[in-house]
XYZ file of C-alpha atoms in Angstrom:
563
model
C 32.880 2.995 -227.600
C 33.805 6.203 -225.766
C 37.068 5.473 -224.487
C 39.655 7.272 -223.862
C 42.898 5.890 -225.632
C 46.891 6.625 -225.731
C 49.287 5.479 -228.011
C 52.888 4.307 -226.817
C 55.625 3.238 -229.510
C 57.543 0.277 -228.651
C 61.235 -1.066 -229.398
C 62.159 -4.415 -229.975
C 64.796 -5.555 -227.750
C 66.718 -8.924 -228.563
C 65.775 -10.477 -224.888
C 62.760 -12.658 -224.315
C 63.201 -13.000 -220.610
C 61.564 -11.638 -217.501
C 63.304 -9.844 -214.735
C 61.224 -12.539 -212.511
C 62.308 -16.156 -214.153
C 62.548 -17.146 -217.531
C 58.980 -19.079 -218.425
C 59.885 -22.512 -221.025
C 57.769 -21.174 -224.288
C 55.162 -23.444 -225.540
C 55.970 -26.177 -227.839
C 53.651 -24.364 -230.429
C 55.084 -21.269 -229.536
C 58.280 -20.701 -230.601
C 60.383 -16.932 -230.246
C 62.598 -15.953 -230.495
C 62.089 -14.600 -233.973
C 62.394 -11.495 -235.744
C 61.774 -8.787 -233.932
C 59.398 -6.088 -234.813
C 58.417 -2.656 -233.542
C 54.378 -1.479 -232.921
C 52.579 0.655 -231.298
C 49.460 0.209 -228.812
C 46.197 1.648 -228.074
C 45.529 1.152 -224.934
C 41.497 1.044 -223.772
C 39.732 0.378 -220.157
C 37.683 -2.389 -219.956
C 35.025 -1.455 -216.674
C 33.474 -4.290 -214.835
C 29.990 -4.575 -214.611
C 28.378 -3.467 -211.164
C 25.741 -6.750 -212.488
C 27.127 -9.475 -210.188
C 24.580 -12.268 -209.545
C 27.374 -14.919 -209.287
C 26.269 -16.561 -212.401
C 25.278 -16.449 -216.264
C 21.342 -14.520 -216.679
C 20.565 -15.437 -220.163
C 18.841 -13.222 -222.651
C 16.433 -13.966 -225.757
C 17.997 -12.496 -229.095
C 15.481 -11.749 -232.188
C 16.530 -14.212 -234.401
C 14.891 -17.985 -234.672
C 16.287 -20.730 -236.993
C 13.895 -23.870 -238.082
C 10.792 -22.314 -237.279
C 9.572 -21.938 -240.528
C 9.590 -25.873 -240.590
C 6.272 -28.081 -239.761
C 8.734 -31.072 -239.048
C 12.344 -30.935 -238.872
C 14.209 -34.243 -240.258
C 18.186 -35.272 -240.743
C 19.639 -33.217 -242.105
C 17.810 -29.914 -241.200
C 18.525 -30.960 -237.602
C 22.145 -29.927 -238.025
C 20.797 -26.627 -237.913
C 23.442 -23.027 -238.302
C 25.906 -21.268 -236.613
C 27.158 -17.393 -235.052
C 29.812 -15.282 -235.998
C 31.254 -12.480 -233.844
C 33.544 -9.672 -234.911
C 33.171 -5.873 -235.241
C 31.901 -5.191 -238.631
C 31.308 -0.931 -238.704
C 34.729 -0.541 -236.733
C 33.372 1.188 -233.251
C 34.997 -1.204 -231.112
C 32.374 -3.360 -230.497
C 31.565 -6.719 -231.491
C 28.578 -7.501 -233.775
C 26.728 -10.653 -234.351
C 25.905 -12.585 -237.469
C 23.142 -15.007 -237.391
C 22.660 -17.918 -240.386
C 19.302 -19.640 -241.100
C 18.931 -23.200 -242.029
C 15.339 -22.080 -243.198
C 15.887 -18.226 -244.084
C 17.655 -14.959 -244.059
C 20.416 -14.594 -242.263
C 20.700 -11.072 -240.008
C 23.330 -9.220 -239.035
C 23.037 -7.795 -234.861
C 24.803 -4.672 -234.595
C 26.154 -4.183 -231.055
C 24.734 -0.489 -229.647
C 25.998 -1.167 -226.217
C 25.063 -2.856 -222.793
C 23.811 -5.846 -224.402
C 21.314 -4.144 -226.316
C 21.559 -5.260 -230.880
C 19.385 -3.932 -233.496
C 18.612 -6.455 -235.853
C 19.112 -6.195 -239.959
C 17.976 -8.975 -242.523
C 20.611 -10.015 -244.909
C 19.570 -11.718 -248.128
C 20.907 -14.540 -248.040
C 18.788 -18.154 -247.610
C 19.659 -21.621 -246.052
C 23.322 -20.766 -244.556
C 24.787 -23.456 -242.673
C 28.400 -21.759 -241.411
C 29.271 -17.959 -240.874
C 32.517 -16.197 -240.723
C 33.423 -12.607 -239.996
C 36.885 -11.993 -241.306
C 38.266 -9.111 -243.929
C 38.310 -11.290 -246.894
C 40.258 -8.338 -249.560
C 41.837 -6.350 -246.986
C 40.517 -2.913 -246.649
C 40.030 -2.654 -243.913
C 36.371 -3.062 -243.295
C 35.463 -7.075 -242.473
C 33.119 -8.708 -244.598
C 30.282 -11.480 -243.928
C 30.932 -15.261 -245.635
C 28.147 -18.238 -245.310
C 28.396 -21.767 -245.981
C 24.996 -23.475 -247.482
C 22.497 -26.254 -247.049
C 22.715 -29.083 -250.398
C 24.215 -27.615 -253.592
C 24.562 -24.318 -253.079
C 28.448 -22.995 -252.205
C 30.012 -19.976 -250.557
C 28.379 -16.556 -250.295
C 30.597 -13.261 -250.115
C 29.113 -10.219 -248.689
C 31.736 -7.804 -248.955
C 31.958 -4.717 -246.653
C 31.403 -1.722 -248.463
C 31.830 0.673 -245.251
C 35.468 1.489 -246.523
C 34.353 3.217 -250.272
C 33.673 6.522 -248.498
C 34.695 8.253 -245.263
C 32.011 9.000 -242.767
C 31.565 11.579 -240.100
C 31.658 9.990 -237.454
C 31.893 5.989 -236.384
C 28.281 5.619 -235.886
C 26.731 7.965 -238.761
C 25.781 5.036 -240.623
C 26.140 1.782 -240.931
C 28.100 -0.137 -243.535
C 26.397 -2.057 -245.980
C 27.255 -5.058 -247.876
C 26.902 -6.356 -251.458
C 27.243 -9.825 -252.873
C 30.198 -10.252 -254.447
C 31.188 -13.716 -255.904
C 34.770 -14.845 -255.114
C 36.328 -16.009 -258.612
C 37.524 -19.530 -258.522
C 35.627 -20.701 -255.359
C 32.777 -22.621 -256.701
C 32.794 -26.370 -254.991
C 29.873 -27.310 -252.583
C 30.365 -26.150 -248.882
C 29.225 -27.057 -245.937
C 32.103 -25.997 -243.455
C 35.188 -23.411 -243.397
C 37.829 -22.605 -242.072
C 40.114 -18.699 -243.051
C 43.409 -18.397 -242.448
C 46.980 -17.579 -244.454
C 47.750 -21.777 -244.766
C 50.281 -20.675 -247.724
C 52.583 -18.373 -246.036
C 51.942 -15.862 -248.434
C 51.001 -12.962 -246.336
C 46.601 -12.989 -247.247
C 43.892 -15.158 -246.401
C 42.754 -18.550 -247.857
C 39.954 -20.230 -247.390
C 39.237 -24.425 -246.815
C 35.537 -25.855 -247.536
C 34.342 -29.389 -246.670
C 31.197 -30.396 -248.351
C 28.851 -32.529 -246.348
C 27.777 -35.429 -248.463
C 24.700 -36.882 -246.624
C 22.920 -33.593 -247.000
C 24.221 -33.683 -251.273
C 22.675 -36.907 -251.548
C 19.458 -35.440 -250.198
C 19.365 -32.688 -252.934
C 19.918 -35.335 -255.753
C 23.466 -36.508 -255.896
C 23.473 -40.064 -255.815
C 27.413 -40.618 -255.907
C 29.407 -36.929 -254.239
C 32.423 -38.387 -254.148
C 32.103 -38.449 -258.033
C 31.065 -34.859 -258.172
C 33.952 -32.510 -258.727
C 32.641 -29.662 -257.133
C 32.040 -32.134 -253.767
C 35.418 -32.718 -251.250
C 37.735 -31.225 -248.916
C 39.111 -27.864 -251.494
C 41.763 -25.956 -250.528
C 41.427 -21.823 -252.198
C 44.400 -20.015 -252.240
C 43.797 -16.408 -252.661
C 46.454 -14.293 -254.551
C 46.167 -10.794 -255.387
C 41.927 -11.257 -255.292
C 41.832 -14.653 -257.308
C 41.650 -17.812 -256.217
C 43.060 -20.918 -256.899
C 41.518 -24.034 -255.822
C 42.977 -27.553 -255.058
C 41.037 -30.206 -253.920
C 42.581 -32.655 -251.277
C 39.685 -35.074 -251.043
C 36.518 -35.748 -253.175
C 34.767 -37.730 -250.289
C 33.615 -35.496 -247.717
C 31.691 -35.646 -244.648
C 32.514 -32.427 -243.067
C 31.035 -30.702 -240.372
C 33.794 -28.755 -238.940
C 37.646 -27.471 -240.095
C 40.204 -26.502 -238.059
C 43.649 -24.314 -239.541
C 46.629 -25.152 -236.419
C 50.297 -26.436 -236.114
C 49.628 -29.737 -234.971
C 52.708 -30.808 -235.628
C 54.885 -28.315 -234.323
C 56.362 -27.068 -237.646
C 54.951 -23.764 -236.787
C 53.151 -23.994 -240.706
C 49.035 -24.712 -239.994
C 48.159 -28.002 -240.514
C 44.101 -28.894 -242.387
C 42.402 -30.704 -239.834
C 38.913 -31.662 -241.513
C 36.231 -33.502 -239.051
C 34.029 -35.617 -241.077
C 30.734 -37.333 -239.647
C 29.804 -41.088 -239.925
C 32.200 -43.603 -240.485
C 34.816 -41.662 -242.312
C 37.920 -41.110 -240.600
C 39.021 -37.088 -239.707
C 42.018 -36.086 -241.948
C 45.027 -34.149 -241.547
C 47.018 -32.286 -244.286
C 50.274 -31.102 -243.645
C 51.632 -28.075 -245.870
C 55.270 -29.572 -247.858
C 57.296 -28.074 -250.546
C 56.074 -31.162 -252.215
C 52.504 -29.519 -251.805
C 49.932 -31.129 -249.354
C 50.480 -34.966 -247.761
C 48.243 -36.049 -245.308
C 49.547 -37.460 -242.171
C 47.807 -39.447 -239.515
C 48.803 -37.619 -236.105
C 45.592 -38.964 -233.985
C 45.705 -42.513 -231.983
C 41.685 -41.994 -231.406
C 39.312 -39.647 -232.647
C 35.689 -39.021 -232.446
C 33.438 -41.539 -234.975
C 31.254 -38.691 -235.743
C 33.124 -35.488 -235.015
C 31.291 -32.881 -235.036
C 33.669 -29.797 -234.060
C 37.090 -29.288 -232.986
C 38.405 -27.109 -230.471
C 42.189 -26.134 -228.814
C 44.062 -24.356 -226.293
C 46.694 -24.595 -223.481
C 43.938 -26.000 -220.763
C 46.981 -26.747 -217.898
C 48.868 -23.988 -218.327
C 51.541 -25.983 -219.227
C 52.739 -25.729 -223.023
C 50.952 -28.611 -224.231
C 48.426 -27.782 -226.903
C 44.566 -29.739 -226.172
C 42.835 -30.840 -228.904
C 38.811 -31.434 -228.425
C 36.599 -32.894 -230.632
C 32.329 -33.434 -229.533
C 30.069 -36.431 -230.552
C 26.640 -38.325 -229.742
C 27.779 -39.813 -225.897
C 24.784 -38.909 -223.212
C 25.543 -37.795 -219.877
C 23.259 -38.790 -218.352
C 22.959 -42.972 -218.315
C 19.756 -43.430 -216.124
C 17.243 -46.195 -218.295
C 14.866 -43.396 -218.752
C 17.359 -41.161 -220.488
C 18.838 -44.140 -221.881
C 15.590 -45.600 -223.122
C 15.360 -42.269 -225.213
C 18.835 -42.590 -226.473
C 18.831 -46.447 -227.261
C 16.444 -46.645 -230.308
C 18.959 -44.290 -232.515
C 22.292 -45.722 -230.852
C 21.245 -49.054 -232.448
C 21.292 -47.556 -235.787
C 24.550 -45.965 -235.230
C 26.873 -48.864 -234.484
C 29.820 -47.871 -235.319
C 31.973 -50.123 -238.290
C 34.325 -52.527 -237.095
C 37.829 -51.778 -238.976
C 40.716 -53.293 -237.410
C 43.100 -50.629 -237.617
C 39.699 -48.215 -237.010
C 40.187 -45.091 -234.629
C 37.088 -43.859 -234.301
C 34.659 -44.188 -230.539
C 31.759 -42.803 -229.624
C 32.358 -40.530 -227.478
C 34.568 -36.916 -226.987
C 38.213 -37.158 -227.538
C 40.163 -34.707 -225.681
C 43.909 -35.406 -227.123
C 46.810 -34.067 -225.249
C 50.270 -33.275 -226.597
C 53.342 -35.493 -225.401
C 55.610 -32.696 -226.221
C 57.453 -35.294 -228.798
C 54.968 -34.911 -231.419
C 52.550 -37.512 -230.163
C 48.968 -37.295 -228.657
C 46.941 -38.930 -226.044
C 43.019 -39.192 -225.925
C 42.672 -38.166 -221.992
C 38.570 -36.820 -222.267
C 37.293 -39.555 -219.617
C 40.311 -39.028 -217.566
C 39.637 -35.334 -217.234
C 35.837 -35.709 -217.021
C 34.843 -34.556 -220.844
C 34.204 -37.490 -222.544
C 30.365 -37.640 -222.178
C 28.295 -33.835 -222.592
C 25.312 -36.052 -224.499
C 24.530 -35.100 -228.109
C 27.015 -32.243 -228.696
C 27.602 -29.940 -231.122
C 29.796 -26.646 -230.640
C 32.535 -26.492 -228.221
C 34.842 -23.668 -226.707
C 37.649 -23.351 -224.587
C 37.328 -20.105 -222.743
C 38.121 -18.399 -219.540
C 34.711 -17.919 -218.294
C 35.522 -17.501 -214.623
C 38.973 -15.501 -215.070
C 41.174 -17.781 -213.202
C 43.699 -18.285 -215.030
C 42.523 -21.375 -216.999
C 40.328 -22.259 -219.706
C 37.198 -23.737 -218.876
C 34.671 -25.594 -221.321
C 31.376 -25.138 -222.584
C 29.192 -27.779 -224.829
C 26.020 -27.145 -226.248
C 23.656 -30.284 -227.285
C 20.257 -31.652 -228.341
C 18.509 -33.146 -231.026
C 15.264 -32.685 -233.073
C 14.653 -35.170 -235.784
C 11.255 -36.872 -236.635
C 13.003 -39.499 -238.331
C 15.121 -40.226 -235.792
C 13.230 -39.667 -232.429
C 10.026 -39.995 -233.800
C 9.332 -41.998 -230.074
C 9.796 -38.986 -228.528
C 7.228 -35.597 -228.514
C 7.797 -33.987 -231.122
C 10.807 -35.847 -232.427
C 13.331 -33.789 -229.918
C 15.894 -35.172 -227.383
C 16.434 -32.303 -224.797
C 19.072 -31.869 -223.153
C 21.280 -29.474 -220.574
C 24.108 -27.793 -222.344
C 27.148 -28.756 -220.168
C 29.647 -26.375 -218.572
C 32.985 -27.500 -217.101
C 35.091 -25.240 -214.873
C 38.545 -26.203 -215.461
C 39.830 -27.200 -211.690
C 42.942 -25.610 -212.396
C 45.080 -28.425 -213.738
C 43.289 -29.192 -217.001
C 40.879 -31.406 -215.576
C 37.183 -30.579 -215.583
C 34.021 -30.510 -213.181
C 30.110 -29.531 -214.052
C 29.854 -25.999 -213.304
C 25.499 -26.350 -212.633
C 26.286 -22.999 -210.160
C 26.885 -20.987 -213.343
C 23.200 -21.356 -214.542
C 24.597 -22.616 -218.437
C 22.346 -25.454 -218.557
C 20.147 -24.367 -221.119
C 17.658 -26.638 -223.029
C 17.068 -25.088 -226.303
C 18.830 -27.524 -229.133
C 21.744 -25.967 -229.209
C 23.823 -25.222 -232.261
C 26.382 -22.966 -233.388
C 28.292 -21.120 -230.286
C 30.634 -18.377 -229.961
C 32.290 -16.539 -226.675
C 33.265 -13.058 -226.919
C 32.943 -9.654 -224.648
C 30.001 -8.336 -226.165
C 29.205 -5.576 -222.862
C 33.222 -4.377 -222.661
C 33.043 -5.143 -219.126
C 36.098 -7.693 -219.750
C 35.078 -10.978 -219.231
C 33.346 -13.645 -222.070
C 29.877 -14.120 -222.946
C 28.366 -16.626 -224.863
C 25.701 -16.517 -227.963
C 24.264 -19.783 -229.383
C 21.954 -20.026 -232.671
C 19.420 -22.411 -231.608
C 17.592 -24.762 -233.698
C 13.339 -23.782 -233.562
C 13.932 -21.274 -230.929
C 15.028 -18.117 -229.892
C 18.900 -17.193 -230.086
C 20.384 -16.709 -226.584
C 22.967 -14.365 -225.104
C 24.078 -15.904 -221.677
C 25.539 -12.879 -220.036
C 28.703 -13.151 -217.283
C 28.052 -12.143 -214.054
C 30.302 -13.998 -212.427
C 32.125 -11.025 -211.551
C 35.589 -12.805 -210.704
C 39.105 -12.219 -211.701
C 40.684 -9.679 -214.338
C 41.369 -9.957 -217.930
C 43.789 -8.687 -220.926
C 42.052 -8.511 -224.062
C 43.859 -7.847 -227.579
C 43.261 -6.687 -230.733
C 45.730 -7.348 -233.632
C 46.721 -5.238 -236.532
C 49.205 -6.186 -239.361
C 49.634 -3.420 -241.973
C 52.127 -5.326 -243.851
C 50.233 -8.230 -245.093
C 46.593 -8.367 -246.195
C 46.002 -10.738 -243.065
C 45.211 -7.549 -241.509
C 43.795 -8.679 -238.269
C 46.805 -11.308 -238.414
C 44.653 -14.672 -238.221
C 46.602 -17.344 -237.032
C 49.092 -15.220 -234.765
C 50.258 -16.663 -231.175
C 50.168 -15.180 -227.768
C 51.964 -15.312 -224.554
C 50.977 -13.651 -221.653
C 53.766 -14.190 -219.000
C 52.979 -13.670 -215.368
C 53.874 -14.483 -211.972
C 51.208 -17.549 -211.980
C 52.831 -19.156 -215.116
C 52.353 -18.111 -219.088
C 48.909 -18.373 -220.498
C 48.412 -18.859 -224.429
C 46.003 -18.029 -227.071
C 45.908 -17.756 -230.446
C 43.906 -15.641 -233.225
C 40.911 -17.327 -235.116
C 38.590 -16.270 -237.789
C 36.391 -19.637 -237.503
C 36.229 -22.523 -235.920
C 33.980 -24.855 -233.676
C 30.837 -25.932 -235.577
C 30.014 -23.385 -238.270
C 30.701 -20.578 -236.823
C 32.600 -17.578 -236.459
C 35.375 -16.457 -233.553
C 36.534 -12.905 -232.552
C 39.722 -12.073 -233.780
C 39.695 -10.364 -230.299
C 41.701 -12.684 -227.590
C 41.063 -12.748 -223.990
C 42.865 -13.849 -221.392
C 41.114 -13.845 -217.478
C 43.271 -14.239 -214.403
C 42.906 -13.654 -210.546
C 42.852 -10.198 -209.864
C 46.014 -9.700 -208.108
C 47.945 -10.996 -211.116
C 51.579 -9.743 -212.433
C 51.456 -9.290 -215.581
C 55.580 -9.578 -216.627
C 55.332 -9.143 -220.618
C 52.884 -10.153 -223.969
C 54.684 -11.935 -226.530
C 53.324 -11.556 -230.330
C 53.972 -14.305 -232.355
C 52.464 -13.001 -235.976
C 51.855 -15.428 -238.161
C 55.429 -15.015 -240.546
C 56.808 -15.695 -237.350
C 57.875 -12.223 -236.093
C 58.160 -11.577 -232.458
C 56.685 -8.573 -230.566
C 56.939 -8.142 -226.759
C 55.442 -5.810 -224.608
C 56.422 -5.061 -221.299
C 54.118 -5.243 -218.351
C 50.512 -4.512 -219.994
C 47.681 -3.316 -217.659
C 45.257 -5.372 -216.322
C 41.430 -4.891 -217.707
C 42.801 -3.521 -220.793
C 42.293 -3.672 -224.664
C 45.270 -3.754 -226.247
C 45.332 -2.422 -230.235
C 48.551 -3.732 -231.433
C 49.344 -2.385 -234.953
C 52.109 -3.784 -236.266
């Protein structure tokens, strides 16, 4: 990306206040901590001239499920996207998984345009980008359909030094990760010991492990909820829970110890499970009055503005309730009754929990207009229309001939639902952004893939074409930051905190390798606001709890913090 770039050293002052008011800090976000010094890179980010007022979506060269004559449960759950920059230019590549074949890797050349590159590896459920042994160079990690585990394609771009950015590109060669051998459907990466590298938490999926011949999972030792702790390259691996319905994991503080918390979402009738990180070892807690019955991602962020963390979770609700839709809806609802436990807190339906500030949480999803986005899969919180506040974006659909056999060719179609955030974490359908998009729906990630500053989105369908919906909403200004942490071998500092304090209020974010429904996040974090914004100070939070600050960052700027 040719950019120009400057590098400014910074000091770490004592004082976490603003010449203009002093903002109350998140209850997740705690400074002040130690302080430490780093330098920035600063890059322009230059708006596209492209403004139709809404999303124009584009077909990407990669199908999923096509191979198949007749897709059944539990092909249907299809695969997911991963975003990150993988040949270090400074933009963000794609990596694509295939329920029914090779996975590819998109490399970013630029103004929306990818060239396309198998990878050999076959029946991936989840994808992560992330730099698995720290050098430097991030590396490509599936999850798998049945028996098979996790794959580790390790970036070999960093064995010799290149010419130039773009001579060639990096390739990648299976590598097997010693220690991490247990089934795997979902992951999550991040540092959940403290210990300064990256770990890694599976879920197997035990509907789809009784369909490859394992009558009894929970009796398999290789099936549960396994916790690898990496040290020094090997791995040691505990497992929390040997029944397992998992379809998504989330690594976050839920309970404001500022240590990540295991939040594993499990399909069916068994209940989602926390693990909180002792010096006992793990204990699982039960945090949640409600949940989703058959949760099928989770999702966070700071959607008022206001310090209190949002946790969302999808499931099978429709939106639409008129007796035709319902009519196609009503013959697998019947068979999906959920159990009747008395001390059960599982519904139907999207749970959108909100934090009390004491530790407690609230399901307010109906309340805020979320509860019902039909049969929904990934999720994400993102500031599509640079306002200030995270809106929300569902994608959904179903193709089963088992299930919907009543219906042509066994699909339920459906509009993926956007929400613009109204400004004080409640929701409204956003139909004027053009996001309704009927193509089954899978995996999801956002991420500025043009550099023009705001978020796109890229969903792996299920038998169709991959999409890139492109924002042309043209509105508001952004921040956008990279980090770098040369003192751990978390180098791009997964799990860090962010506070961007201006004169509208203090907007939050945090770093991700993975999340949603098997896929991948950016370790990049944006943050959109009107265009005639302040911006007072960023506040670091890495993840040993160190504090950086700086002072008054430009607007449509990427930050590279190296710590």
């Amino acid at each position: 990306m040719p950019l120009a770039r400057y590098v400014i050293p910074l000091l770490m002052a004592g004082c976490l206040c603003s010449a203009h008011g002093i903002h109350a800090p998140a209850a997740n976000f705690s400074p002040p901590g130690r302080p430490v010094a780093a330098t920035i890179a600063a890059s322009p980010l230059i708006k596209s001239t492209a403004c139709s007022g809404a999303f124009v979506t584009h077909r990407l060269d990669f199908t999923t499920g096509m191979r198949l004559r007749e897709i059944g449960t539990y092909i249907s759950n299809g695969s997911g996207v991963a975003a990150n920059d993988l040949d270090n230019d400074g933009d963000l590549d794609l990596v694509f998984a295939s329920v029914d074949g090779e996975g590819e890797i998109h490399w970013n050349e630029g103004d929306l345009q990818f060239t396309s590159a198998p990878l050999d590896d076959r029946f991936a459920r989840g994808v992560a980008i992330v730099d698995v042994d720290a050098d430097g160079w991030r590396d490509i990690v599936f999850t798998h359909r049945g028996r098979d585990g996790v794959s580790y394609w390790r970036n070999t771009g960093g064995d010799a030094p290149r010419p130039s950015p773009l001579a060639t590109r990096p390739s990648f060669e299976r590598t097997p990760l010693p220690g991490v051998d247990h089934y795997a459907y979902a992951m999550a990466w991040g540092d959940v010991d403290g210990d300064g590298d990256l770990d890694l938490v599976t879920g197997s999926y035990g509907a789809e492990l009784k369909q490859h011949g394992i009558a009894t999972p929970e009796n398999d030792p290789r099936a549960g909820v396994v916790v690898h702790l990496q040290h020094n390259g090997a791995w040691d691996s505990q497992v929390l829970a040997h029944h397992a319905e998992t379809l998504s994991i989330a690594l976050l503080d839920v309970t404001g110890d500022n240590r990540p918390e295991i939040w594993v979402a499990n399909d069916f009738a068994l209940d989602d499970n926390v693990w909180q990180r002792t010096d006992h070892g793990w204990v699982q807690i039960h945090p949640f009055p409600q949940t989703s019955y058959s949760t099928m991602t989770t999702e966070w962020g700071d959607i008022a503005n206001d310090g209190r963390r949002a946790l969302f979770t999808t499931d099978m609700n429709p939106y639409d309730i008129s007796p035709r839709n319902l009519a196609a809806w009503v013959p697998v609802l019947n068979l999906l009754v959920p159990h009747n436990r008395a001390d059960d807190v599982q519904i139907m339906a999207n749970v959108l929990l909100i934090g009390d500030g004491r530790g407690g949480w609230q399901n307010q999803a109906t309340a805020r207009g979320v509860d019902a986005s039909g049969w929904s899969w990934d999720a994400r919180l993102g500031d599509l229309d640079q306002d200030g506040y995270l809106d929300l974006y569902v994608v959904n659909g179903m193709i089963a001939a088992d299930l919907f056999g009543h219906l042509p060719n066994g699909e339920l179609i459906e509009e993926n639902q956007a929400y613009r955030n109204r400004g004080n974490g409640y929701f409204e359908r956003a139909s004027q952004w053009q996001l309704a998009a009927t193509a089954s729906g899978r995996g999801m990630i956002m991420a500025d893939l043009d550099a023009d500053g705001d978020l796109d989105i890229v969903v792996n369908n299920l038998r169709g074409f991959a999409q890139l919906h492109e924002n042309q909403l043209c509105t508001g200004a952004t921040l956008q930051v990279d980090l770098r942490s040369s003192e751990s071998h978390n180098l791009s500092a997964i799990g860090a905190q962010l506070a961007l304090y201006t004169d509208k209020g203090v907007l939050r974010r945090d770093v991700r390798a993975s999340g949603g429904y098997l896929s991948g996040d950016p370790a990049r974090v944006h943050f959109g606001f009107p265009v005639q914004t302040r911006l007072d100070r960023l506040e670091i939070m890495w993840p040993d709890g160190a504090v950086s600050v700086i002072e008054t960052p430009s607007i449509n700027t990427l930050l590279t913090v190296t710590r």
